[in-house]
XYZ file of C-alpha atoms in Angstrom:
280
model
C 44.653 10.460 -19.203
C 43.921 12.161 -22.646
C 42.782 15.908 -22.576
C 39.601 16.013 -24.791
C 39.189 18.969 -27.354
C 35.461 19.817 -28.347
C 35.352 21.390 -32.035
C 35.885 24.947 -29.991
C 39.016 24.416 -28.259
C 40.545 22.294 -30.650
C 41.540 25.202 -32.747
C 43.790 26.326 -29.419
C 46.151 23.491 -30.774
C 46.740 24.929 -34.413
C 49.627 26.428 -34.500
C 49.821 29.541 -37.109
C 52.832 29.444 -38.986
C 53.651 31.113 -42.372
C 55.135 29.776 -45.206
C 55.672 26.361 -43.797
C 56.459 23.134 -45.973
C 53.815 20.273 -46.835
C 54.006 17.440 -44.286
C 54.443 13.987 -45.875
C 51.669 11.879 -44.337
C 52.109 8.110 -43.739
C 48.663 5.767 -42.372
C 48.151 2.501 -41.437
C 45.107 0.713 -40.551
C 44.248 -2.554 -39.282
C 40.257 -4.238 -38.404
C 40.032 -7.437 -36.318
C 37.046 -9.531 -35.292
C 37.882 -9.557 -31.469
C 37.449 -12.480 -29.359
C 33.751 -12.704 -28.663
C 32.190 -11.877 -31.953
C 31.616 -14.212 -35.297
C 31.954 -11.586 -37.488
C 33.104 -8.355 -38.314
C 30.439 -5.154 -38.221
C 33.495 -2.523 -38.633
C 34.862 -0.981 -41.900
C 37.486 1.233 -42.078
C 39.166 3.578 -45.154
C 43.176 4.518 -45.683
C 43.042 6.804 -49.072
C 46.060 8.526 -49.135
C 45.177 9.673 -53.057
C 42.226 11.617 -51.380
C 44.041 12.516 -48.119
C 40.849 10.292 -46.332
C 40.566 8.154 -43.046
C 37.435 6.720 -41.493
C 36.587 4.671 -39.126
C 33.150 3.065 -38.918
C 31.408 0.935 -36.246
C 28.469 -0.710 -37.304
C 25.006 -2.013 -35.597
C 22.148 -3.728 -36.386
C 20.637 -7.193 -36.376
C 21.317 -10.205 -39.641
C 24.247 -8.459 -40.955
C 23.098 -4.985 -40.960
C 26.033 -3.503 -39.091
C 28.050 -4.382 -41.176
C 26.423 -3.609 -44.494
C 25.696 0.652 -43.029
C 29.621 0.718 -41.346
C 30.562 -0.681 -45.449
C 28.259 1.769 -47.068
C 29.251 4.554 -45.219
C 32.922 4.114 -46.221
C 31.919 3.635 -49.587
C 29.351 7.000 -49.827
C 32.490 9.166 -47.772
C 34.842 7.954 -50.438
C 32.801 8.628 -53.299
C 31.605 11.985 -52.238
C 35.117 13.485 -51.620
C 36.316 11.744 -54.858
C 33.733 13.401 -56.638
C 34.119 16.678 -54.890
C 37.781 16.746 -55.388
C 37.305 16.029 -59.055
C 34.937 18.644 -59.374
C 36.540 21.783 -57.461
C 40.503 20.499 -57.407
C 41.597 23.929 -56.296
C 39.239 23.279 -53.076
C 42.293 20.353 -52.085
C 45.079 22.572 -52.949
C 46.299 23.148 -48.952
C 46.508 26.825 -49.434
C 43.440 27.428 -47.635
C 44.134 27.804 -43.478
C 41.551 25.951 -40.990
C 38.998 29.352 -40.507
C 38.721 29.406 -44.573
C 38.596 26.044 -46.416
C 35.597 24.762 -48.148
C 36.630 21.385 -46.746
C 35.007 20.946 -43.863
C 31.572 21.622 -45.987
C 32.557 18.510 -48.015
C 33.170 16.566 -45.517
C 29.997 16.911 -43.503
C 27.776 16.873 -46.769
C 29.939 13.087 -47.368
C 28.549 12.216 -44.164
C 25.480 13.308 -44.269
C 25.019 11.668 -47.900
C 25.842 8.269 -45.926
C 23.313 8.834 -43.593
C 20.409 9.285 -46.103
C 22.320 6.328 -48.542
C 22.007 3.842 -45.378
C 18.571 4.737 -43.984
C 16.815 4.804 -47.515
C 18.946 0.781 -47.775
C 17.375 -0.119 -44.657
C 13.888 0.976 -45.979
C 13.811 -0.715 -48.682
C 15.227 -3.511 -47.176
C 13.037 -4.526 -43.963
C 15.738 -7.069 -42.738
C 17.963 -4.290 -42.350
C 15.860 -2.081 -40.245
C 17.239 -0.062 -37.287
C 20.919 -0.362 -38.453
C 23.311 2.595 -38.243
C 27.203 2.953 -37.795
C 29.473 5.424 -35.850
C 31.948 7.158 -38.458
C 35.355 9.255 -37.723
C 36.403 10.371 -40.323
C 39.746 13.044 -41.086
C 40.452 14.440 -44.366
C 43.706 16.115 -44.735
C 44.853 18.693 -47.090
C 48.434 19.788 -46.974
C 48.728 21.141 -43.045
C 45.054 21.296 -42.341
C 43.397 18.239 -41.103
C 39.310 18.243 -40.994
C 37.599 15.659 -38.561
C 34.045 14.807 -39.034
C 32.654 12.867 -36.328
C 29.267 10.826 -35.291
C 28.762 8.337 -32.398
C 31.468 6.688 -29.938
C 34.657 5.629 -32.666
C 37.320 8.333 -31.796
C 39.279 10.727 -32.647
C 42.786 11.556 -31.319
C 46.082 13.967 -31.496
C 49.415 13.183 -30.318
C 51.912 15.790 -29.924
C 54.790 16.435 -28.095
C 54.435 13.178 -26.244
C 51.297 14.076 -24.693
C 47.853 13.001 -26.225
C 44.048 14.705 -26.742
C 40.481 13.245 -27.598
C 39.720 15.827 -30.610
C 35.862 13.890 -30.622
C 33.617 14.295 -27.771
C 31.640 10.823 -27.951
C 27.802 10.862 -28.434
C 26.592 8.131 -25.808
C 24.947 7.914 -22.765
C 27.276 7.336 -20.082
C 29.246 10.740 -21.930
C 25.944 12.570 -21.504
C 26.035 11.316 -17.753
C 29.765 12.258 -16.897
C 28.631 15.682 -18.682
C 26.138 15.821 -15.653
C 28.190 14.789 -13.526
C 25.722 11.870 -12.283
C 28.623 9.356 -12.688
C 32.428 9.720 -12.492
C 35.380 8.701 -14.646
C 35.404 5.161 -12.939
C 32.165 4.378 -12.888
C 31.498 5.532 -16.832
C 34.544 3.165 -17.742
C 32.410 -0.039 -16.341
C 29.257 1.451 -16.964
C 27.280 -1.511 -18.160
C 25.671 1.225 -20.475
C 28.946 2.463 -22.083
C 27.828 0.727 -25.550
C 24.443 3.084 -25.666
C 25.299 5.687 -28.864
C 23.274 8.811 -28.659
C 24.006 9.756 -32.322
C 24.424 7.240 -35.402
C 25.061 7.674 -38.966
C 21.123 5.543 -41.056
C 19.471 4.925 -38.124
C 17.761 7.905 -39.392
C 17.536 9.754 -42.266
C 19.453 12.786 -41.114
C 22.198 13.552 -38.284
C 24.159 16.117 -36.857
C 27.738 15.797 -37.543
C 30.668 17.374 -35.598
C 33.280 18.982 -37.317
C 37.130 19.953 -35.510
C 40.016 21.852 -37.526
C 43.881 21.415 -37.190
C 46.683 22.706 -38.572
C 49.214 19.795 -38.446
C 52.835 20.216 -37.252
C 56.124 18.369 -37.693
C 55.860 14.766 -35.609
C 52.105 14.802 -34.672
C 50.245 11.728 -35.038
C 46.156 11.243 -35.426
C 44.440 7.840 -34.132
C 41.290 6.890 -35.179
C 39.364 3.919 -33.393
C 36.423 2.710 -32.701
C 35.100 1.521 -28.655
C 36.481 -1.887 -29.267
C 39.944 -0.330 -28.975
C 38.928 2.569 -26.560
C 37.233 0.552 -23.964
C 40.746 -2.000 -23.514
C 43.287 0.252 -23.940
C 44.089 3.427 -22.152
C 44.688 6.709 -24.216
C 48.455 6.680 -22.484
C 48.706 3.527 -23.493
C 47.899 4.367 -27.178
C 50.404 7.192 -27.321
C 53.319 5.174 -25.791
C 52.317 2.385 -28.477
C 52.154 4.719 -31.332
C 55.212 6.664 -30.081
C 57.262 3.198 -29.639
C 56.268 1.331 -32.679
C 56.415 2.166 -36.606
C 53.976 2.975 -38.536
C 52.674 -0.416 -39.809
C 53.431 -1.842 -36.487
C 51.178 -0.002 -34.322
C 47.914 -0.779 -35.273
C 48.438 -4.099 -35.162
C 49.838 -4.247 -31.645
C 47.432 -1.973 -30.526
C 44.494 -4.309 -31.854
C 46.769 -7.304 -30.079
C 46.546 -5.724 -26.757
C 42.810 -4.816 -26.971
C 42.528 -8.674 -27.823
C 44.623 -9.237 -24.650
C 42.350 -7.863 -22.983
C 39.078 -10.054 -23.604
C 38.556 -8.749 -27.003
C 34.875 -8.420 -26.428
C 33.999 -6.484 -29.905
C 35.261 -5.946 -33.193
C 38.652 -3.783 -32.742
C 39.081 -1.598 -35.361
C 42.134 1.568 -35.886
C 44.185 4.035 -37.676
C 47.966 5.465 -37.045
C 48.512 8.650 -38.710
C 51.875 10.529 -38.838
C 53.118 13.818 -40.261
C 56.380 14.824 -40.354
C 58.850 16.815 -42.835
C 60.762 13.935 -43.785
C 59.643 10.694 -45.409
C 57.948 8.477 -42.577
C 59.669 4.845 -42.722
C 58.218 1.964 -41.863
C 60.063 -0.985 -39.310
């Protein structure tokens, strides 16, 4: 069972060292349609270039899923590009999590998504009422920035243990909050799908931000609720622990698909480490 961090306690997992080397970063993503859908509503981002990773789980009827999950990646990318190539000294990793300019960026890329995909869907009637999740990290040297908005998630593996760095905006989360339902019954809640925050379905949103400092050997997974919902978070870290680094996705997306497959499965394997990450 994963330990979840909310963007307060999250910073109790940075460790504060001085003087410390770079990590090398290696990533891997993989999308999938599943096994009950006819197409694919998810988009997903590896920039290494930009230090950038985002997830995105689209909805909305005659392909608009698919066209806000695909705009937001696009609007996130182009954002921090442009960012980066206007301040460069802002992604220089000498900044610690408490005083980087990052997280700013980040949250302003996301927010920029959400007023790029609500002004597509007015002027676009046929596209009305879509939105998308995003996850999104951006990391700089040590320091790794998550913004987050919806149910795709956000995780940390270290020291063979794992934590949920997002705190997912649906309803059945809102209900375990309460404690009107418990851990069981919000797994096979037949309302487990019900977002209470998107990214277009209106023309602003609140995003959640988290901070880390990275250390040697941790790992980040991002997925969206068609990985989530099949696989345990134990099971993630054993897979992600076991496999290399362009293996795990894949097998991770395989199991989900094991499983019924019931939406569009969609993740991200990050690692950091000292040495050059190799792949099987």
């Amino acid at each position: 069972m994963a330990t979840a961090l909310t963007p307060q306690s999250a910073e109790r997992y940075a460790p504060r060292v001085a003087a410390t080397p770079v990590l090398t970063i290696a990533a891997h993503g993989v999308t999938d349609v599943g096994q009950r859908r006819d197409h694919n509503e998810d988009a997903f981002l590896v920039d290494p270039a930009l230090g950038l990773y985002v997830v995105a789980d689209g909805m909305g009827g005659h392909a608009g899923g698919g066209t806000a999950s695909r705009l937001a990646v696009e609007t996130i990318q182009e954002s921090i590009r442009a960012a980066r190539d206007g301040a460069p000294e802002v992604f220089e990793g000498a900044n610690g999590v408490e005083d980087s300019r990052l997280p700013d960026l980040l949250r302003d890329a996301v927010e920029a998504a959400c007023a790029r995909i609500f002004q597509t869907a007015q002027d676009a009637p046929e596209l009305a009422g879509m939105g998308t999740t995003v996850t999104a990290a951006l990391i700089d040297g040590r320091v790794a920035f998550v913004a987050h908005v919806g149910d795709s998630r956000c995780y940390l593996l270290r020291e063979g243990r794992i934590y949920q760095v997002s705190e997912d905006h649906s309803l059945v989360n809102e209900q375990l909050k309460a404690g009107t339902i418990s851990a069981d019954e919000a797994k096979h809640s037949r309302f487990k799908n019900i977002i209470t925050r998107s990214v277009g379905f209106e023309a602003q949103v609140q995003v959640d931000l988290m901070g880390l400092e990275l250390e040697d050997g941790d790992g980040l997974v991002i997925c969206c609720d068609g990985l989530s919902n099949l696989v345990d978070d134990d099971e993630i870290l054993q897979i992600v622990d076991e496999c290399p680094i362009d293996a795990s996705p894949a097998r991770l997306v395989e199991l989900a698909n094991d499983r019924g497959g019931d939406d569009n499965i969609t993740v991200i394997v990050i690692r950091a480490g000292r040495e050059p990450i190799l792949a099987g």
